[in-house]
Tab-separated table of C-alpha atoms in Angstrom:
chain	number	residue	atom	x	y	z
A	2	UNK	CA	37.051	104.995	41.812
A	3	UNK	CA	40.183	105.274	43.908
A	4	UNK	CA	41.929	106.377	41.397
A	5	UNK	CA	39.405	109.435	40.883
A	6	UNK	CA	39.176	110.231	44.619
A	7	UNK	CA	43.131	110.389	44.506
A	8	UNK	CA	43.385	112.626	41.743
A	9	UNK	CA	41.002	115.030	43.134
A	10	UNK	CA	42.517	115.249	46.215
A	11	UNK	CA	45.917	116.263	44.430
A	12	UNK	CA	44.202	118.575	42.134
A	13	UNK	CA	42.682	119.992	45.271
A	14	UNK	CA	45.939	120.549	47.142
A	15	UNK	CA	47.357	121.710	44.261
A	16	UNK	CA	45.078	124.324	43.525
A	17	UNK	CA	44.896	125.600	47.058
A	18	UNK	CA	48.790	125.967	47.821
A	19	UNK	CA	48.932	127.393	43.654
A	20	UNK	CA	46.762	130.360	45.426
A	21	UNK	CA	47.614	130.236	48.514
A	22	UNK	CA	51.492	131.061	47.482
A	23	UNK	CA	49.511	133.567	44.288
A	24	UNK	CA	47.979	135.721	47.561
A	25	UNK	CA	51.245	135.849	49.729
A	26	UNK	CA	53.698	136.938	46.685
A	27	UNK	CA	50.395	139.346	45.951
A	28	UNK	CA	50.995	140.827	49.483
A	29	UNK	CA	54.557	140.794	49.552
A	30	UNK	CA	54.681	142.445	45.727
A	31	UNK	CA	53.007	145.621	47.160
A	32	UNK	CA	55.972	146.056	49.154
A	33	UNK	CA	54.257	144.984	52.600
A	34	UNK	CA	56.038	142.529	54.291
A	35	UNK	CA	54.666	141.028	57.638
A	36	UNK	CA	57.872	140.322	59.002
A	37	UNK	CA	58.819	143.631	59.165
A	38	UNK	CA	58.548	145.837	62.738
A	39	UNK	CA	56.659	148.456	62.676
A	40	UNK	CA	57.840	152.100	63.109
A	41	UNK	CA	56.907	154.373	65.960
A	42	UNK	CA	56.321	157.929	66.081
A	43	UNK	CA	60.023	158.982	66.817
A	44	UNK	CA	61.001	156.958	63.991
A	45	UNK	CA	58.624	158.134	61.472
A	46	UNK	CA	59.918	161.811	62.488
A	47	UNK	CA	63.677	160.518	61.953
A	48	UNK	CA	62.835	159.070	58.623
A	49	UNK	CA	60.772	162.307	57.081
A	50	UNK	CA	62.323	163.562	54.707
A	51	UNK	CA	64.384	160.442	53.174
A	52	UNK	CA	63.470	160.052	49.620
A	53	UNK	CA	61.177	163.058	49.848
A	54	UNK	CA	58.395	160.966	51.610
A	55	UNK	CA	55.606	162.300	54.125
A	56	UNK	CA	56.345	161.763	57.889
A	57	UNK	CA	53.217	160.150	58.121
A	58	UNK	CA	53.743	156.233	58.451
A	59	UNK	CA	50.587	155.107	59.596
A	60	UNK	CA	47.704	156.576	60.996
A	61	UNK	CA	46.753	154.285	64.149
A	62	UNK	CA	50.610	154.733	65.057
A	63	UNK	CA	50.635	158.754	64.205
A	64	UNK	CA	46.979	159.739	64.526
A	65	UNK	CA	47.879	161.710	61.415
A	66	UNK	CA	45.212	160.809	58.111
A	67	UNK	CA	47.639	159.408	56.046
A	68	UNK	CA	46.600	156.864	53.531
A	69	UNK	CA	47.004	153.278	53.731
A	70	UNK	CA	49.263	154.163	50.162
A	71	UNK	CA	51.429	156.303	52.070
A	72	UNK	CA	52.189	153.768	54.979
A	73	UNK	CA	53.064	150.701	52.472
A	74	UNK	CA	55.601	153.329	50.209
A	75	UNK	CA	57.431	154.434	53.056
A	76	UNK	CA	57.125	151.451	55.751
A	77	UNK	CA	59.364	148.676	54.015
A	78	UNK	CA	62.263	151.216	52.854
A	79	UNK	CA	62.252	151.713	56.758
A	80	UNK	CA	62.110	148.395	58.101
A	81	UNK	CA	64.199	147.250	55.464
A	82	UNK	CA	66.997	149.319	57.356
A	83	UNK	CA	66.262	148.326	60.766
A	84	UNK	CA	65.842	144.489	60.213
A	85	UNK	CA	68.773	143.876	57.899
A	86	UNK	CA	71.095	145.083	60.996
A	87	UNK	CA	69.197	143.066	63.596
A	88	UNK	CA	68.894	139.996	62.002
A	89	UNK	CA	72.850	139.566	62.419
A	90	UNK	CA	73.630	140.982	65.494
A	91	UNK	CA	72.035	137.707	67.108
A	92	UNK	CA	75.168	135.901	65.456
A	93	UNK	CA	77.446	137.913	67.754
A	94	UNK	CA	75.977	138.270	70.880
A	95	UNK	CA	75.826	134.112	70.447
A	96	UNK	CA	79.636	134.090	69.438
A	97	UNK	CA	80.125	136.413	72.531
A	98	UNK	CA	78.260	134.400	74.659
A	99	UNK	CA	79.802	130.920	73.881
A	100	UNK	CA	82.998	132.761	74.362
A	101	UNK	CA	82.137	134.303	77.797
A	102	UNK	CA	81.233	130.547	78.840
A	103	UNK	CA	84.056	129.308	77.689
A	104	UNK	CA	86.194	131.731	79.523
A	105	UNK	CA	84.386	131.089	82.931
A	106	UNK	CA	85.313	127.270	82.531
A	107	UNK	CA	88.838	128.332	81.890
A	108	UNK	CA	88.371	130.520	85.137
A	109	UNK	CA	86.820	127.656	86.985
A	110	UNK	CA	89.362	124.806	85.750
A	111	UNK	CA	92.262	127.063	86.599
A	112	UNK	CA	90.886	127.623	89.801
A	113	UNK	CA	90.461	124.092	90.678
A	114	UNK	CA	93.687	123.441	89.541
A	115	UNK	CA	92.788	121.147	86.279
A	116	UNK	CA	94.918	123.965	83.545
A	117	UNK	CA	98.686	125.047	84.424
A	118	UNK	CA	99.517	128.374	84.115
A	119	UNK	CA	100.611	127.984	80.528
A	120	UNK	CA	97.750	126.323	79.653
A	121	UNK	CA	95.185	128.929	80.623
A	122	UNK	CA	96.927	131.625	79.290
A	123	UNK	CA	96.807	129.851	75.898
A	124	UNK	CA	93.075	129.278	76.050
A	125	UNK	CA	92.592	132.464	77.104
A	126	UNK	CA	94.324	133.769	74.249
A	127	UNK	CA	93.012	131.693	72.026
A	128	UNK	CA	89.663	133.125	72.829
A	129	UNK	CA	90.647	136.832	73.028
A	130	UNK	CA	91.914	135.762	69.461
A	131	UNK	CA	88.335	134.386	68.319
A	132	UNK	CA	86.837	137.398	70.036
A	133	UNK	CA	88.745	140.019	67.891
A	134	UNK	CA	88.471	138.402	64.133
A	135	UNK	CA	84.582	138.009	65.371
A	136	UNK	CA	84.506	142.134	65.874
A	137	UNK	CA	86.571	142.971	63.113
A	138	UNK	CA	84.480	140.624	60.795
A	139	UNK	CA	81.426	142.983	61.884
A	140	UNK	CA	83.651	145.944	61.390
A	141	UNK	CA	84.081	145.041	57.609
A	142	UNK	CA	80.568	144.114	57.327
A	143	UNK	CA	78.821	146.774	58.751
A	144	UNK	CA	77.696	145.132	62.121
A	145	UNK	CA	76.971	141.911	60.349
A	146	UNK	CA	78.657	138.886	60.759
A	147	UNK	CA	77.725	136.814	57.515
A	148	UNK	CA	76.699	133.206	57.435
A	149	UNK	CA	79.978	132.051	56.358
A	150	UNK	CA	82.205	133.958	58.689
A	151	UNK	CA	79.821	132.660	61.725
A	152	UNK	CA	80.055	128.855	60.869
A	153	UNK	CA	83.903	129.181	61.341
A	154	UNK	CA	83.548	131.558	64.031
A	155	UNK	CA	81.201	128.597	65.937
A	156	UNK	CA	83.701	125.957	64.738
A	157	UNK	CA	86.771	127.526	66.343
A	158	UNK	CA	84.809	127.848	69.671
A	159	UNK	CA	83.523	124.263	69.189
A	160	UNK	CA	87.572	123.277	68.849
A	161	UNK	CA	88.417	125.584	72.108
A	162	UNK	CA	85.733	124.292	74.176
A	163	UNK	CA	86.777	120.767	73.331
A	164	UNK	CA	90.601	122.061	74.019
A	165	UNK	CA	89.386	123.389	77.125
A	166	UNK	CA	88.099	120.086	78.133
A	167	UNK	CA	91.042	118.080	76.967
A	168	UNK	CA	93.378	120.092	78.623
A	169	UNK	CA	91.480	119.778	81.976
A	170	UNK	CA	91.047	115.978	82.306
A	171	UNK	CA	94.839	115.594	81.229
């Protein structure tokens, strides 16, 4: 009997996440995709005319009577564009962040006299140095800083801040 009862139940899950994952890639195959913002008026004029599609995006965003068809064909092209951008952009405003930090506690250590002279103008160079390759990285890559790039990006500033922290208690 236990045996039955188990089987069933993993039969049961099985079936359920088999259609579960059969109704998202159903979705997602039509070219929706519910991660994806959703375009505004302004945008929807900007983007008539690419690839010969209608300006009409959706109708409760337009109040034009274009047809759910319409809105899923020229939607994802769209968001495609604006989301591939944003999603990276996040990696250097973080990189730029860490980096402003880390040049306050140079500030601040100088200040209280923890660095030398020579010391803080090394750390600051340092990061000025981390700061450019971050922005020329995005140069190359059209805005984007790629995954790769970023984890050595974040490891430098991990080895700075601990520099900066050496440097101050010796």
């Amino acid at each position: 009997m236990r045996s039955f009862v188990i089987k069933s139940t993993l039969a049961a899950i099985l079936v359920s996440t088999s259609l579960a994952g059969a109704h998202a890639m159903s979705a997602v195959g039509n070219g929706w995709d519910p991660r994806a913002p959703r375009m505004n008026t302004l945008q929807a004029e900007a983007w008539a005319g690419h690839d010969n599609q209608p300006a009409d995006i959706d109708s409760m965003t337009t109040g034009s009577t274009a047809t759910p068809a319409q809105a899923v064909q020229i939607a994802p092209k769209a968001a495609r564009v604006a989301v591939r951008h944003e999603e990276f952009r996040p990696r250097i405003a973080h990189i730029d962040r860490e980096l402003v930090s880390a040049n306050h506690r140079i500030g601040v250590d100088r200040e209280r006299g923890y660095l030398t002279v020579a010391e803080y103008q090394a750390l600051r160079a340092r990061s000025h140095n981390i700061r450019m390759e971050a922005r020329q990285i995005a140069e190359r890559h059209d805005g984007a800083l790629p995954t790769a790039s970023y984890d050595v990006l974040q490891h430098r500033v991990a080895m700075l801040d601990r520099t900066i922290h050496h440097d101050a208690i010796t």
